[in-house]
C-alpha atoms as a PDB file:
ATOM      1  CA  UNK A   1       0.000   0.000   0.000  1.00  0.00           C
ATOM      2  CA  UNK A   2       0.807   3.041  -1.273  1.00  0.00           C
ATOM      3  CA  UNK A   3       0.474   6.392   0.781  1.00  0.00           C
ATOM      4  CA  UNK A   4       1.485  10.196  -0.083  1.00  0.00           C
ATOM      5  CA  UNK A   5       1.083  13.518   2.451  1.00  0.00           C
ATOM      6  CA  UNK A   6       1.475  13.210   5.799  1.00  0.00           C
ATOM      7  CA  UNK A   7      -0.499  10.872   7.543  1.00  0.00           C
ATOM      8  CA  UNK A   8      -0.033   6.829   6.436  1.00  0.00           C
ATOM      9  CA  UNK A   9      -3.048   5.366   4.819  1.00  0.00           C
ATOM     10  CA  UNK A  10      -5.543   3.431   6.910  1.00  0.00           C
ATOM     11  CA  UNK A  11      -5.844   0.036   6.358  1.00  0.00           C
ATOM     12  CA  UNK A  12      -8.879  -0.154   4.347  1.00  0.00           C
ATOM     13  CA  UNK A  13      -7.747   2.230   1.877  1.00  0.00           C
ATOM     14  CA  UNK A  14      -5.776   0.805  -0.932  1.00  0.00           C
ATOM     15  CA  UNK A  15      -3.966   4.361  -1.214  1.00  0.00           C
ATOM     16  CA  UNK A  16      -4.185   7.479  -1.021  1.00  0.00           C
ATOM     17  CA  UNK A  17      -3.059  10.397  -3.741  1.00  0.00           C
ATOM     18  CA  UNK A  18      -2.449  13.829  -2.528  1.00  0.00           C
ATOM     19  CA  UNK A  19      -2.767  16.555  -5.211  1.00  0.00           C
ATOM     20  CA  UNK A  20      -1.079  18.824  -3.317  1.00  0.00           C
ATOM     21  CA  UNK A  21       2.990  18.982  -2.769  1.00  0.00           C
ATOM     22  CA  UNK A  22       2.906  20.043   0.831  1.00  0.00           C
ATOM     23  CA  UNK A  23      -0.243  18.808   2.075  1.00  0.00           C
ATOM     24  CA  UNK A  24      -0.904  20.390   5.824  1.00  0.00           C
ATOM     25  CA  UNK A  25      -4.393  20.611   6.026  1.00  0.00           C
ATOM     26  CA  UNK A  26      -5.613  16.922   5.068  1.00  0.00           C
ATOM     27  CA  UNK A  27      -8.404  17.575   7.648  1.00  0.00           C
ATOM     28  CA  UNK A  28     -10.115  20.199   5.407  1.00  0.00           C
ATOM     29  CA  UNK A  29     -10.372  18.081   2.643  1.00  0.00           C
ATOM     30  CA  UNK A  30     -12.667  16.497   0.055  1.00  0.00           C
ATOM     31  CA  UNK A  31     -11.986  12.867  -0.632  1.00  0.00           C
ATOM     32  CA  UNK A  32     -12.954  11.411  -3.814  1.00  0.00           C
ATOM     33  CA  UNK A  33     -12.152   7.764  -4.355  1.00  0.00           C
ATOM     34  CA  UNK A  34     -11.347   7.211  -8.037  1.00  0.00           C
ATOM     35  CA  UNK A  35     -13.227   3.957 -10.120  1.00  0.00           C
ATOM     36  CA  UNK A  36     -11.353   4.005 -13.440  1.00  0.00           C
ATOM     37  CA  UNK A  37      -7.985   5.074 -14.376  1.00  0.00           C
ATOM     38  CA  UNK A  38      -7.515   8.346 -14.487  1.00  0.00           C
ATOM     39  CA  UNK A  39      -5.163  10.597 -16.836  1.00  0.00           C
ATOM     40  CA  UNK A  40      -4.415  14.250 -15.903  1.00  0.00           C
ATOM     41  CA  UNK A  41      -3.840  16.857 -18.070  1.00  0.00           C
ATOM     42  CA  UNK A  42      -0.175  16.899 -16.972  1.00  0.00           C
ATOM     43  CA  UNK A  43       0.312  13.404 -18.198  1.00  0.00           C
ATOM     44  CA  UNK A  44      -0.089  11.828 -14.603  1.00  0.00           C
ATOM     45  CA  UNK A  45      -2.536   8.929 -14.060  1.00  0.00           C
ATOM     46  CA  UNK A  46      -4.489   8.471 -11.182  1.00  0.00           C
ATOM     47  CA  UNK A  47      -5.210   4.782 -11.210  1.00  0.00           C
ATOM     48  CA  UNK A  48      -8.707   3.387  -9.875  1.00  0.00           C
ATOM     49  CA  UNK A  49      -9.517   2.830  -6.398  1.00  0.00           C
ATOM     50  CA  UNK A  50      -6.916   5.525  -5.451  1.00  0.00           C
ATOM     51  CA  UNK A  51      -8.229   7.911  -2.664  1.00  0.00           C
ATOM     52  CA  UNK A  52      -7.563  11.655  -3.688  1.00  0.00           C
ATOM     53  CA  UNK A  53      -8.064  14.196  -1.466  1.00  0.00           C
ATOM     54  CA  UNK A  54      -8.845  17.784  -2.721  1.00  0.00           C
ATOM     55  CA  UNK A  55      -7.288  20.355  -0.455  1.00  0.00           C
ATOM     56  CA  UNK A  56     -10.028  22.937  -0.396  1.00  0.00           C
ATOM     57  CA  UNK A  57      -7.946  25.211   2.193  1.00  0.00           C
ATOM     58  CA  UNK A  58      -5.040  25.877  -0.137  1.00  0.00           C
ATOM     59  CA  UNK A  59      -7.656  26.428  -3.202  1.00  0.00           C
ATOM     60  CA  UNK A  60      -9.798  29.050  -1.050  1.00  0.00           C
ATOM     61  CA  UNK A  61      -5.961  30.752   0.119  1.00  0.00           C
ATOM     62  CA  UNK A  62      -4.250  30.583  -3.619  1.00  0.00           C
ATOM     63  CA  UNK A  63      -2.806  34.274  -3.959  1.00  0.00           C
ATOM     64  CA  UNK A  64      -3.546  33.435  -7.941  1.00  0.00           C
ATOM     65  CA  UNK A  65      -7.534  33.391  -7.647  1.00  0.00           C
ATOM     66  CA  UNK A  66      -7.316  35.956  -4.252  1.00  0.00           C
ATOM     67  CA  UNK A  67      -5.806  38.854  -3.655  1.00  0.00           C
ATOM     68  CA  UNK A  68      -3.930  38.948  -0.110  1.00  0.00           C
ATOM     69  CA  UNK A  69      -6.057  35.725   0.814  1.00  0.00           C
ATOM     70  CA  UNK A  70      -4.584  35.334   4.180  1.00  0.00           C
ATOM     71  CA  UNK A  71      -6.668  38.867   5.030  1.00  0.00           C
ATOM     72  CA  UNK A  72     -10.071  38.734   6.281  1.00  0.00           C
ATOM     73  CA  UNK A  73     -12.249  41.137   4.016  1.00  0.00           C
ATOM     74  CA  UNK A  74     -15.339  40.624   3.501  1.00  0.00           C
ATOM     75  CA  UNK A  75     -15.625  43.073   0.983  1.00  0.00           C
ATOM     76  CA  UNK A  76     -13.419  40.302  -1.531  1.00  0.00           C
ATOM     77  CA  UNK A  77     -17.291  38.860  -1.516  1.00  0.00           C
ATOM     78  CA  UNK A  78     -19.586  41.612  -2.187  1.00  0.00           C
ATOM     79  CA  UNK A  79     -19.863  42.435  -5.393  1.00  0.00           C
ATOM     80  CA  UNK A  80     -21.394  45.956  -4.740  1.00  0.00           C
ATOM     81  CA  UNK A  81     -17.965  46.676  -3.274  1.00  0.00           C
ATOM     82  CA  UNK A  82     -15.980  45.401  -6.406  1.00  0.00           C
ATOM     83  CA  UNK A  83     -15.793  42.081  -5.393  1.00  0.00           C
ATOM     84  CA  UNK A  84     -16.428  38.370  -6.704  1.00  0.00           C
ATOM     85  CA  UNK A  85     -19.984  37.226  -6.833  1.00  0.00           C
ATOM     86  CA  UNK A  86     -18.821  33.650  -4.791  1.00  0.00           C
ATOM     87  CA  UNK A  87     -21.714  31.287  -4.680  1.00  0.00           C
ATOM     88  CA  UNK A  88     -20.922  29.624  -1.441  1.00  0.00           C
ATOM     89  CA  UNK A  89     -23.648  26.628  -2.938  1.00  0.00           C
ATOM     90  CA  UNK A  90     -21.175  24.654  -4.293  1.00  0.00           C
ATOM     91  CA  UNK A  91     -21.462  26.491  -8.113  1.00  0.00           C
ATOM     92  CA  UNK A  92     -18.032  28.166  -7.139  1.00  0.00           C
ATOM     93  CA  UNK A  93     -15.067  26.082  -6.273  1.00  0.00           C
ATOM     94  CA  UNK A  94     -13.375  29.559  -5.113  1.00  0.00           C
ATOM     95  CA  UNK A  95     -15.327  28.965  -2.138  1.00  0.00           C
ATOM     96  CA  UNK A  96     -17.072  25.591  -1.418  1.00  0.00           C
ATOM     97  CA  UNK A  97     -17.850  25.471   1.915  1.00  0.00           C
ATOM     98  CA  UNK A  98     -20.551  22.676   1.489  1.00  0.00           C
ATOM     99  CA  UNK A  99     -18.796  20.850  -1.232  1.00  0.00           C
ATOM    100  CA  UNK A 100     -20.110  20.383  -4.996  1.00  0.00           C
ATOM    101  CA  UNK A 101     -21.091  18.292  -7.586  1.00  0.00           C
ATOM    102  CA  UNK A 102     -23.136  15.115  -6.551  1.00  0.00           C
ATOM    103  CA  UNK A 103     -21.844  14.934  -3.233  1.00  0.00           C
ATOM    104  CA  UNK A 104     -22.412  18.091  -1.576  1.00  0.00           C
ATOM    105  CA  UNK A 105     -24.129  18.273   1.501  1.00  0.00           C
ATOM    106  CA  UNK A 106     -27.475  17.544   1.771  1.00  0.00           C
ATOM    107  CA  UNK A 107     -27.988  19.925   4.663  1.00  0.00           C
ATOM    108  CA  UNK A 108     -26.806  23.149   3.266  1.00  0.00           C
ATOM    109  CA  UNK A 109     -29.808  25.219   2.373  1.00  0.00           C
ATOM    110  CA  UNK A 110     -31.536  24.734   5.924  1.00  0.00           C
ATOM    111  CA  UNK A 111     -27.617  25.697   7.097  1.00  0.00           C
ATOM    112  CA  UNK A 112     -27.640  28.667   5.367  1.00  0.00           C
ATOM    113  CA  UNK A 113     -30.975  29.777   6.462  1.00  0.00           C
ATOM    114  CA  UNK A 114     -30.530  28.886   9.772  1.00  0.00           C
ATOM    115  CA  UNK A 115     -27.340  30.965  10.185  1.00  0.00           C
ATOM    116  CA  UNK A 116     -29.101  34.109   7.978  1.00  0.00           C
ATOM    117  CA  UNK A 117     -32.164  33.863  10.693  1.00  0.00           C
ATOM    118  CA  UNK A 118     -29.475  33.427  13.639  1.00  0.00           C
ATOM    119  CA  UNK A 119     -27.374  35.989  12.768  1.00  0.00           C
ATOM    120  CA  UNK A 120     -30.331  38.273  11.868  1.00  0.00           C
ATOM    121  CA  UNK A 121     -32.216  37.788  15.589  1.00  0.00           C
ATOM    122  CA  UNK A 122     -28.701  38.496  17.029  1.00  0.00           C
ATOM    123  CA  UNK A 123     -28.444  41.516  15.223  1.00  0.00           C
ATOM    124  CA  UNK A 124     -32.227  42.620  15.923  1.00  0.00           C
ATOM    125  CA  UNK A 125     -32.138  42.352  19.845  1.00  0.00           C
ATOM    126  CA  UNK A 126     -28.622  42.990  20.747  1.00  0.00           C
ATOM    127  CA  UNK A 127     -25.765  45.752  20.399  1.00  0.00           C
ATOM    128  CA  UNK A 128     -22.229  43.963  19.911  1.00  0.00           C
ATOM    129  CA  UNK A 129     -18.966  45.768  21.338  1.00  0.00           C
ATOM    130  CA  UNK A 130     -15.634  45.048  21.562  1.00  0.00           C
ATOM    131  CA  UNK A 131     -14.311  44.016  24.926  1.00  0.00           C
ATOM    132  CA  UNK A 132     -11.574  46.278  25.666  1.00  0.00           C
ATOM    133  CA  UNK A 133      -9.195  44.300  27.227  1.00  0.00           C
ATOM    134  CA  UNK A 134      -9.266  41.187  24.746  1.00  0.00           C
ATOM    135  CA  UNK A 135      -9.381  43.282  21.471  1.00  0.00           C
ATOM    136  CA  UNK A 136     -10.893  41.064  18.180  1.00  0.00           C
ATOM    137  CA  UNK A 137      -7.698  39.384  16.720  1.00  0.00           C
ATOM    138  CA  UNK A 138      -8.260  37.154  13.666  1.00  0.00           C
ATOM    139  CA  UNK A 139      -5.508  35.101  13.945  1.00  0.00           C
ATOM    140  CA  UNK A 140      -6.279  31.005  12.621  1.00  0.00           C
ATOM    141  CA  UNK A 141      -5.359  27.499  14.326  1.00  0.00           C
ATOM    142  CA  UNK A 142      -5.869  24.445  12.523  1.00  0.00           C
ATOM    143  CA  UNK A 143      -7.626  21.944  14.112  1.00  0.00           C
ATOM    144  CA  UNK A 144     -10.340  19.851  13.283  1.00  0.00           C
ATOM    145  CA  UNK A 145     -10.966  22.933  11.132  1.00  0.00           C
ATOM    146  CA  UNK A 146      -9.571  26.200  10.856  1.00  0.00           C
ATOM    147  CA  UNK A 147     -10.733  28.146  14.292  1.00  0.00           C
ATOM    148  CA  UNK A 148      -9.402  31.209  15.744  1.00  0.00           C
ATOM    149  CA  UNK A 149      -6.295  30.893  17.364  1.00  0.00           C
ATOM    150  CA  UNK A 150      -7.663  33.496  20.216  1.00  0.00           C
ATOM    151  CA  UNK A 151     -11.692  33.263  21.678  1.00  0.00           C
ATOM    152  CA  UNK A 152     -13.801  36.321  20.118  1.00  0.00           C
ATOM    153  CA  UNK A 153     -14.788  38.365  23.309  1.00  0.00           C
ATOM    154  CA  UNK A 154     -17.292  40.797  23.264  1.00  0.00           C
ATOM    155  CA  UNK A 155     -20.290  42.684  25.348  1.00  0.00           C
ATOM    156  CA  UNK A 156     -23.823  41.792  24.123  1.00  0.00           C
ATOM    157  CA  UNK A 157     -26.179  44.715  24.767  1.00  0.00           C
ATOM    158  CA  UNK A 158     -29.579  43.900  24.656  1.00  0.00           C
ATOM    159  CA  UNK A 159     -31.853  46.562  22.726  1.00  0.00           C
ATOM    160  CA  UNK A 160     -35.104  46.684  23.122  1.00  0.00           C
ATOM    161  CA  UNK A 161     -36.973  45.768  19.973  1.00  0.00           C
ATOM    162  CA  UNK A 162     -40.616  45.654  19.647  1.00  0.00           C
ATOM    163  CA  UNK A 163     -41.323  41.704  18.714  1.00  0.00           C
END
């Protein structure tokens, strides 16, 4: 058994392909198992049964497609502020947070209204501030998935809003 990045293959995988060259971040990945020989346009084959695993962090941090991608804007995604029209639905492999194609999660539309209606109410009833002494840094940690290396803390003001 053949194995390539980091971590050795399990035992019920025949192998495992990595298409990246310094796979870091095998834990935000997309793994597609290959059923017929595959041949790349660079001349490599991907034989069947071979595990490959898609690294979606390094495509949604490639300074090619992004400018400065290891900056949080948000404006990069609104496209009344000159940015990309990113359909986070899988459409858009620029950002794919659900996956795409066949196999993309079949919860993501009652995700994505969930969070909208979360993040709305939050909005509605309360006033969000900055906590003085632990000041908002956006620093990452890879995990299980990428979190922020440093808690958000901040004061949540309730307003009151008429329901």
């Amino acid at each position: 058994m053949a194995a390539f990045g980091l971590w050795p293959s399990p035992s019920w995988v025949p192998r495992v392909l990595s298409l990246d060259d310094h796979v870091s971040y095998q834990l935000l990945s997309w793994a597609r198992l290959s059923i017929t020989d595959v041949q790349l346009s660079n001349g490599m084959v991907v034989p069947s049964h071979t595990t490959a695993m898609v690294n979606m962090w390094n495509i949604t941090h490639d300074s090619d497609v992004w400018k400065n991608p290891l900056e949080f804007k948000r404006e990069r995604f609104m496209e009344a502020e000159s940015g990309a029209n990113v359909d986070v639905r899988g459409g858009d492999l620029r950002l794919a947070p659900f996956g795409a194609g066949r196999r993309v999660c079949p919860g993501k539309n009652l995700g994505l209204v969930i969070v909208m209606l979360w993040v709305a109410k939050l909005l509605q009833n309360f006033e969000w501030v900055q906590d003085e002494i632990h000041p908002v840094d956006l620093e990452e940690v890879l995990k299980l998935s990428c979190e922020m290396k440093n808690p958000l803390v901040v004061m949540a003001i309730q307003r009151n809003v008429p329901f």
